[in-house]
Each structure stands twice: as structure tokens, then as C-alpha cells.
Coordinates of C-alpha atoms in Angstrom, one line a residue:
X198 CA 0.0 0.0 0.0
X199 CA 1.4 3.4 -1.0
X200 CA 0.3 6.5 0.6
X201 CA -0.4 7.2 4.2
X202 CA -1.5 4.7 6.8
X203 CA -5.1 5.7 7.9
X204 CA -6.6 4.8 11.2
X205 CA -10.4 4.9 11.2
X206 CA -12.2 6.0 14.4
X207 CA -15.8 5.2 15.0
X208 CA -17.3 6.5 18.2
X209 CA -20.3 4.5 19.5
X210 CA -22.5 5.0 22.6
X211 CA -25.7 2.9 22.4
X212 CA -26.8 -0.7 21.7
X213 CA -29.7 0.7 19.8
X214 CA -27.4 1.2 16.8
X215 CA -25.8 -2.3 16.9
X216 CA -26.7 -3.3 13.4
X217 CA -25.5 0.2 12.2
X218 CA -22.2 -0.2 14.1
X219 CA -21.5 -3.7 12.4
X220 CA -22.4 -2.1 9.0
X221 CA -20.0 0.8 9.6
X222 CA -17.1 -1.5 10.5
X223 CA -17.9 -3.7 7.6
X224 CA -17.8 -0.8 5.1
X225 CA -14.3 0.1 6.5
X226 CA -13.0 -3.4 6.1
X227 CA -14.2 -3.5 2.4
X228 CA -12.2 -0.5 1.5
X229 CA -10.3 -0.5 -1.8
X230 CA -7.5 1.3 0.2
X231 CA -7.2 -0.7 3.3
X232 CA -7.4 0.9 6.7
X233 CA -4.4 0.4 8.9
X234 CA -6.8 -0.2 11.8
X235 CA -10.5 0.5 12.9
X236 CA -11.0 1.8 16.5
X237 CA -14.4 1.5 18.1
X238 CA -14.4 4.1 21.0
X239 CA -17.3 3.2 23.4
X240 CA -18.8 6.4 25.3
X241 CA -19.2 5.2 28.9
X242 CA -21.4 2.1 28.1
X243 CA -19.6 -1.0 29.6
X244 CA -22.4 -3.3 28.3
X245 CA -21.8 -2.2 24.8
X246 CA -18.0 -2.2 25.1
X247 CA -18.2 -5.9 26.4
X248 CA -20.6 -6.9 23.5
X249 CA -18.4 -5.3 20.9
X250 CA -15.2 -6.8 22.3
X251 CA -16.8 -10.3 22.1
X252 CA -18.1 -9.7 18.7
X253 CA -14.6 -8.6 17.3
X254 CA -12.4 -10.9 19.5
X255 CA -9.8 -12.2 17.1
X256 CA -10.6 -9.8 14.2
X257 CA -7.6 -8.5 12.9
X258 CA -7.3 -4.7 12.7
X259 CA -10.4 -3.8 14.9
X260 CA -9.8 -2.6 18.5
X261 CA -12.5 -1.8 21.0
X262 CA -11.6 0.7 23.7
X263 CA -13.4 3.0 26.1
X264 CA -13.7 6.8 26.0
X265 CA -10.8 7.9 28.3
X266 CA -12.3 11.2 28.8
X267 CA -15.6 13.0 29.8
X268 CA -18.8 11.7 28.1
X269 CA -19.2 13.0 24.7
X270 CA -18.2 12.8 21.1
X271 CA -15.2 15.2 21.4
X272 CA -13.6 13.1 24.2
X273 CA -14.3 9.9 22.3
X274 CA -12.6 11.3 19.2
X275 CA -9.6 12.4 21.3
X276 CA -9.4 9.0 22.8
X277 CA -9.2 7.4 19.4
X278 CA -6.6 9.9 18.2
X279 CA -4.3 9.0 21.2
X280 CA -4.7 5.3 20.6
X281 CA -4.3 5.2 16.9
X282 CA -1.2 4.5 14.9
X283 CA -1.9 5.9 11.5
X284 CA -0.4 9.1 10.0
X285 CA -3.8 10.1 9.1
X286 CA -7.0 9.6 11.3
X287 CA -10.4 9.3 9.7
X288 CA -13.7 9.6 11.4
X289 CA -16.8 7.8 10.4
X290 CA -20.3 8.2 12.0
X291 CA -21.6 5.0 13.8
X292 CA -24.8 5.0 11.7
X293 CA -23.1 5.5 8.4
X294 CA -21.5 3.4 5.8
X295 CA -18.6 4.3 3.6
X296 CA -18.4 3.7 -0.2
X297 CA -15.7 1.3 -1.3
X298 CA -13.2 4.2 -2.4
X299 CA -13.8 6.5 0.6
X300 CA -10.3 6.1 2.0
X301 CA -8.6 6.1 -1.5
X302 CA -10.0 9.5 -2.0
X303 CA -8.8 10.7 1.5
X304 CA -5.4 9.3 0.9
X305 CA -5.1 11.0 -2.6
X306 CA -5.6 14.5 -0.9
X307 CA -2.6 14.0 1.4
X308 CA -0.2 13.8 -1.7
X309 CA 0.1 17.6 -1.1
X310 CA 2.1 18.0 2.2
X311 CA 0.2 21.2 3.0
X312 CA -3.1 19.4 3.3
X313 CA -3.9 18.7 6.9
X314 CA -7.4 17.6 6.5
X315 CA -9.8 16.1 4.0
X316 CA -13.5 15.7 4.2
X317 CA -16.1 13.9 2.0
X318 CA -19.7 14.0 1.0
X319 CA -22.3 12.7 3.2
X320 CA -25.6 11.5 1.6
X321 CA -28.8 11.0 3.5
X322 CA -30.3 7.6 3.7
X323 CA -34.0 8.3 4.7
X324 CA -35.8 5.9 6.9
X325 CA -39.0 6.4 4.9
X326 CA -37.1 5.7 1.7
X327 CA -37.3 9.2 0.3
X328 CA -36.8 12.8 1.3
X329 CA -39.8 14.4 3.1
X330 CA -41.3 16.8 0.4
X331 CA -41.0 19.8 2.9
X332 CA -37.3 19.1 3.8
X333 CA -35.0 21.6 2.1
X334 CA -31.7 20.2 0.7
X335 CA -30.1 23.4 2.1
X336 CA -30.7 22.1 5.6
X337 CA -29.3 18.6 5.1
X338 CA -26.7 19.6 7.8
X339 CA -29.6 19.1 10.3
X340 CA -29.3 15.4 9.7
X341 CA -25.5 15.3 9.5
X342 CA -25.2 15.4 5.7
X343 CA -23.7 17.5 2.9
X344 CA -26.1 20.4 2.2
X345 CA -27.1 22.2 -1.1
X346 CA -24.9 25.2 -1.7
X347 CA -21.4 23.7 -1.4
X348 CA -19.4 23.7 -4.6
X349 CA -18.9 20.4 -6.3
X350 CA -15.4 18.5 -6.7
X351 CA -12.4 18.8 -4.6
X352 CA -12.5 22.3 -2.9
X353 CA -10.7 24.1 -0.3
X354 CA -12.8 24.9 2.7
X355 CA -12.8 26.5 6.3
X356 CA -13.7 23.3 7.9
X357 CA -14.7 19.7 7.3
X358 CA -17.6 17.9 8.9
X359 CA -16.7 15.5 11.6
X360 CA -18.8 12.4 10.6
X361 CA -16.9 12.1 7.4
X362 CA -13.6 13.6 7.7
X363 CA -9.8 12.9 8.1
X364 CA -6.9 14.8 9.6
X365 CA -3.1 14.4 9.4
X366 CA -1.7 13.4 12.8
X367 CA 0.4 16.6 12.7
X368 CA -2.9 18.6 12.7
X369 CA -3.6 17.5 16.3
X370 CA 0.1 18.1 17.2
X371 CA -0.2 21.7 16.1
X372 CA -3.6 22.5 17.4
X373 CA -4.6 19.9 19.9
X374 CA -7.7 17.8 20.0
X375 CA -11.4 18.4 19.8
X376 CA -12.8 20.8 22.3
X377 CA -14.7 19.3 25.2
X378 CA -17.8 20.8 26.5
X379 CA -19.0 21.7 22.9
X380 CA -20.8 19.2 20.6
X381 CA -22.7 16.0 21.2
X382 CA -22.5 14.6 24.8
X383 CA -25.2 12.0 24.9
X384 CA -27.8 14.6 26.1
X385 CA -31.1 15.4 24.5
X386 CA -30.0 18.6 22.8
X387 CA -28.3 17.9 19.4
X388 CA -25.4 20.2 19.7
X389 CA -22.5 20.4 17.1
X390 CA -19.7 22.7 16.0
X391 CA -16.7 20.9 17.5
X392 CA -15.0 20.2 14.1
X393 CA -15.5 23.8 13.0
X394 CA -13.8 25.1 16.1
X395 CA -10.9 22.7 15.7
X396 CA -10.3 23.6 12.0
X397 CA -10.3 27.3 12.7
X398 CA -7.9 26.7 15.5
X399 CA -5.8 24.5 13.3
X400 CA -5.6 27.2 10.5
X401 CA -4.5 29.8 13.2
X402 CA -1.9 27.5 14.4
X403 CA -0.7 26.6 10.8
X404 CA -1.7 29.5 8.5
X405 CA -0.2 27.5 5.6
X406 CA -2.6 24.5 6.2
X407 CA -4.9 23.4 3.5
X408 CA -8.3 21.8 4.2
X409 CA -10.1 20.1 1.5
X410 CA -13.5 18.5 0.8
X411 CA -13.5 15.9 -1.9
X412 CA -17.1 15.0 -2.9
X413 CA -16.1 11.6 -4.2
X414 CA -15.3 10.4 -0.7
X415 CA -18.9 9.3 -0.1
X416 CA -20.7 7.9 3.0
X417 CA -24.3 7.2 3.3
X418 CA -25.7 8.4 6.7
X419 CA -29.0 6.8 8.1
X420 CA -31.6 9.3 9.1
X421 CA -34.1 7.5 11.4
X422 CA -37.8 8.4 11.3
X423 CA -37.9 10.9 14.2
X424 CA -35.3 13.1 12.4
X425 CA -37.5 13.4 9.3
X426 CA -40.0 15.4 11.4
X427 CA -40.2 19.1 11.8
X428 CA -39.9 18.9 15.6
X429 CA -36.4 17.6 15.2
X430 CA -35.7 20.1 12.4
X431 CA -36.5 23.0 14.8
X432 CA -34.7 21.5 17.8
X433 CA -31.6 20.8 15.7
X434 CA -31.4 24.4 14.1
X435 CA -31.9 25.9 17.5
X436 CA -29.1 23.8 18.9
X437 CA -26.9 24.8 15.9
X438 CA -27.3 28.4 16.9
X439 CA -26.3 27.7 20.4
X440 CA -23.3 25.8 19.1
X441 CA -22.3 28.6 16.8
X442 CA -22.2 31.1 19.7
X443 CA -19.7 28.8 21.5
X444 CA -17.6 28.5 18.4
X445 CA -17.7 32.3 18.0
X446 CA -16.7 32.8 21.5
X447 CA -13.7 30.5 21.2
X448 CA -12.3 31.8 17.8
X449 CA -14.1 35.1 17.1
X450 CA -17.3 36.0 15.2
X451 CA -15.2 36.9 12.0
X452 CA -13.9 33.3 11.6
X453 CA -16.6 31.6 13.5
X454 CA -19.4 32.9 11.2
X455 CA -17.4 33.5 8.0
X456 CA -19.0 30.7 6.0
X457 CA -22.5 31.1 7.7
X458 CA -22.8 34.6 6.4
X459 CA -22.5 33.5 2.8
X460 CA -24.9 30.6 3.6
X461 CA -27.6 32.9 5.1
X462 CA -27.3 35.7 2.5
X463 CA -26.8 33.7 -0.7
X464 CA -27.7 30.1 -0.4
X465 CA -30.9 30.3 1.7
X466 CA -32.5 33.3 -0.2
X467 CA -31.9 31.1 -3.5
X468 CA -33.6 28.1 -1.7
X469 CA -36.5 30.1 -0.8
X470 CA -36.9 31.3 -4.3
X471 CA -36.8 27.9 -5.7
X472 CA -39.4 26.8 -3.2
X473 CA -41.8 29.5 -4.1
X474 CA -41.3 28.9 -7.9
X475 CA -42.1 25.2 -7.3
X476 CA -45.2 26.3 -5.4
X477 CA -46.3 28.4 -8.3
X478 CA -45.8 25.6 -10.6
X479 CA -47.8 23.3 -8.6
X480 CA -44.8 21.0 -7.6
X481 CA -45.3 19.2 -4.3
X482 CA -43.5 20.5 -1.2
X483 CA -42.3 23.8 -2.6
X484 CA -44.2 26.1 -0.2
X485 CA -43.2 23.8 2.6
X486 CA -39.6 23.9 1.7
X487 CA -39.7 27.7 1.4
X488 CA -41.3 27.9 4.7
X489 CA -38.8 25.5 6.4
X490 CA -35.8 27.5 5.3
X491 CA -37.1 30.7 6.9
X492 CA -38.2 28.9 10.0
X493 CA -34.7 27.2 10.1
X494 CA -32.8 30.4 9.8
X495 CA -35.0 32.1 12.4
X496 CA -34.6 29.2 14.8
X497 CA -30.7 29.2 14.3
X498 CA -30.5 33.0 14.8
X499 CA -32.6 32.6 18.0
X500 CA -30.3 30.0 19.3
X501 CA -27.3 32.0 18.5
X502 CA -28.7 35.1 20.2
X503 CA -29.4 33.0 23.4
X504 CA -26.1 31.4 23.3
X505 CA -24.2 34.7 23.1
X506 CA -26.0 35.8 26.2
X507 CA -25.4 32.7 28.1
X508 CA -21.6 32.7 27.0
X509 CA -21.3 36.4 28.1
X510 CA -22.6 35.7 31.6
X511 CA -21.3 32.1 32.1
X512 CA -17.9 32.5 30.8
X513 CA -16.1 29.8 28.6
X514 CA -18.1 26.7 28.7
X515 CA -15.5 24.5 27.0
X516 CA -11.8 24.1 26.5
X517 CA -9.5 22.7 23.7
X518 CA -7.4 19.8 25.0
X519 CA -4.1 18.3 24.2
X520 CA -4.1 14.8 22.7
X521 CA -1.4 13.0 24.7
X522 CA 0.2 9.7 24.0
X523 CA -0.7 9.3 20.3
X524 CA 1.0 6.3 18.8
X525 CA 2.9 6.4 15.4
X526 CA 2.9 4.0 12.6

């Protein structure tokens, strides 16, 4: 195998996703560019950890380990980074499956030594079998997927999305790990933003760093039925606003909201116009999509406003951490 050795980290937390976890691991083991290893990091769930250890006992290249930090996705990822051996560490959601050439496209991006991160395209796999007519593609990030408005191809970006991303090990040596206290922590509120904060911190530590998204590096992310409903849409957009307030507090509003300003002023108005046009033409869901875009934007803005007030009064709510003890290939 030529190119960098890639360790794949899959963070898991619930037995409810047992079949999804097995499918995710199977997709990694079927890669045309073989992974150096697959690490399953279990978030404070001993029963799941023991079950996975039994399931993969004797399976070459698969390791099961507990989250060594506080509960949450950021600490789980940091645990995986510290335990991994690859020159590159890739992250895959536990309810997603990667296409066969996923790691091959990641590896190709690192031919340029300036590249410190490569992300991919995440496609929704709807539980109902089809996209809800009202659900706008511009808001696919609500369900952890690539959203309409991003340029196609291999492009330079401010940040990659954590469920389908990879980083050169030297990125963590330069900037530290994922910040704890931000993002998913097993609670009810679906927060995010930890990968955005890390990527901005990385480019500040390494101004010459290049971060890419290659839309050929595809994974398919399962969207369960509850996340196809407007109630989840509203909750997730509000939580994203709260998350952006934390990110802005950490890295400043200029960088923290740089991409979001373009999204809100160009991508979303175009989406509303398309929805209204479809409604006038009698196409199903057009008015609903236009309304959902407006509602989502207002919800995210409201969450951001509340998050800014909370951050001002409560002080820093999270901290970036060093990733100690990382192994090397």
C-alpha cells in the first residue's frame, strides 16, 4: 500500500445502533484502500463495550476501547486519536456506511504536504425511503449530511464535517484535539460545531494549512424516522445556533461565522426562491421547503442570540485539549 496509513475511528454510545455499528465496520473493512486499523471508541457504556469486544475478538485490525475522557463525542474522538497508529486519522459516524473508495480519495488528498484535513460528501439515507417533501436540501446538515450550496469537486474549505473527515496526525500536534464541552455529549440537545472550532484553531496555528472536501469520498448516513419530522428540524437548528455562539466565543465571530454569512445571505434566499417557484408551478413541497428555510434560519438565529447571552454571563463553557500519548505508525 502506497500513501499514508489511515486509522479509522468510529465513536459509539448505544446498543440501539448495533446493526448500524456492524455495517459501519464492515464498510471500512471492504475499502479498496485498506485501513491500517479500525478503532471503536465506546462512550461510557460498559455493556456495549463488552458486547463489541466479544463480537470482534480475534478480528484483525479492529480494536474496542473505552472513552478515556468525559462523556461526549469530542472526548471519544480524542481517545481514538491518542490510541491510533496512522499518519492520518479518519472519522466515520456509527450510523453511516462508507463507499468502497472512501479512504482512497482521502489518501489522494494528502499527496500535497500542505493538506492537513480532507473531508467528504455525506448522503442521507432516509428511513422512509425518500426525502420528506418539505425538507430543504439546504438544511441537510440538520441530519448530518452535505447540504445544497457547497461547490462540487475537490475544494478548499474553512472546515470539514466530523462524521466524514480525516486529519493528518500533525494537525493535532499543532492545534490539539477536539474541544470538550461543545458538541454531542449524549444529552437531549443535538449540539455540534466541535469540528468547525478545531479547524479554525488549526488554521490559526498553521496559516499555511490546506483543508479540503472531496465529494468523491462518499458515505451514506442513516436518518431515522424521528429526524424526518419538523420537531427535530426545529430543535436541531436551535441547537446549531447555540453551538455557533460557543464557536464564535472561542475563535471570534469573524472566523466563526465566515461561511455562515454567505450561507444565510446567498444560499438560503436562493432556496426560498426555488421553493416559491415550485409552489407556483404546482410542484409538491415547494411552499413547505420555502417555509422550512425561513423557520430554520430564524430558529438558528434565535439559538445564536441566546447562546451569546449565556456565554457572556457564564464565561467559557469548553476548552480545547491536548491529545497525549498518540501512537505512530
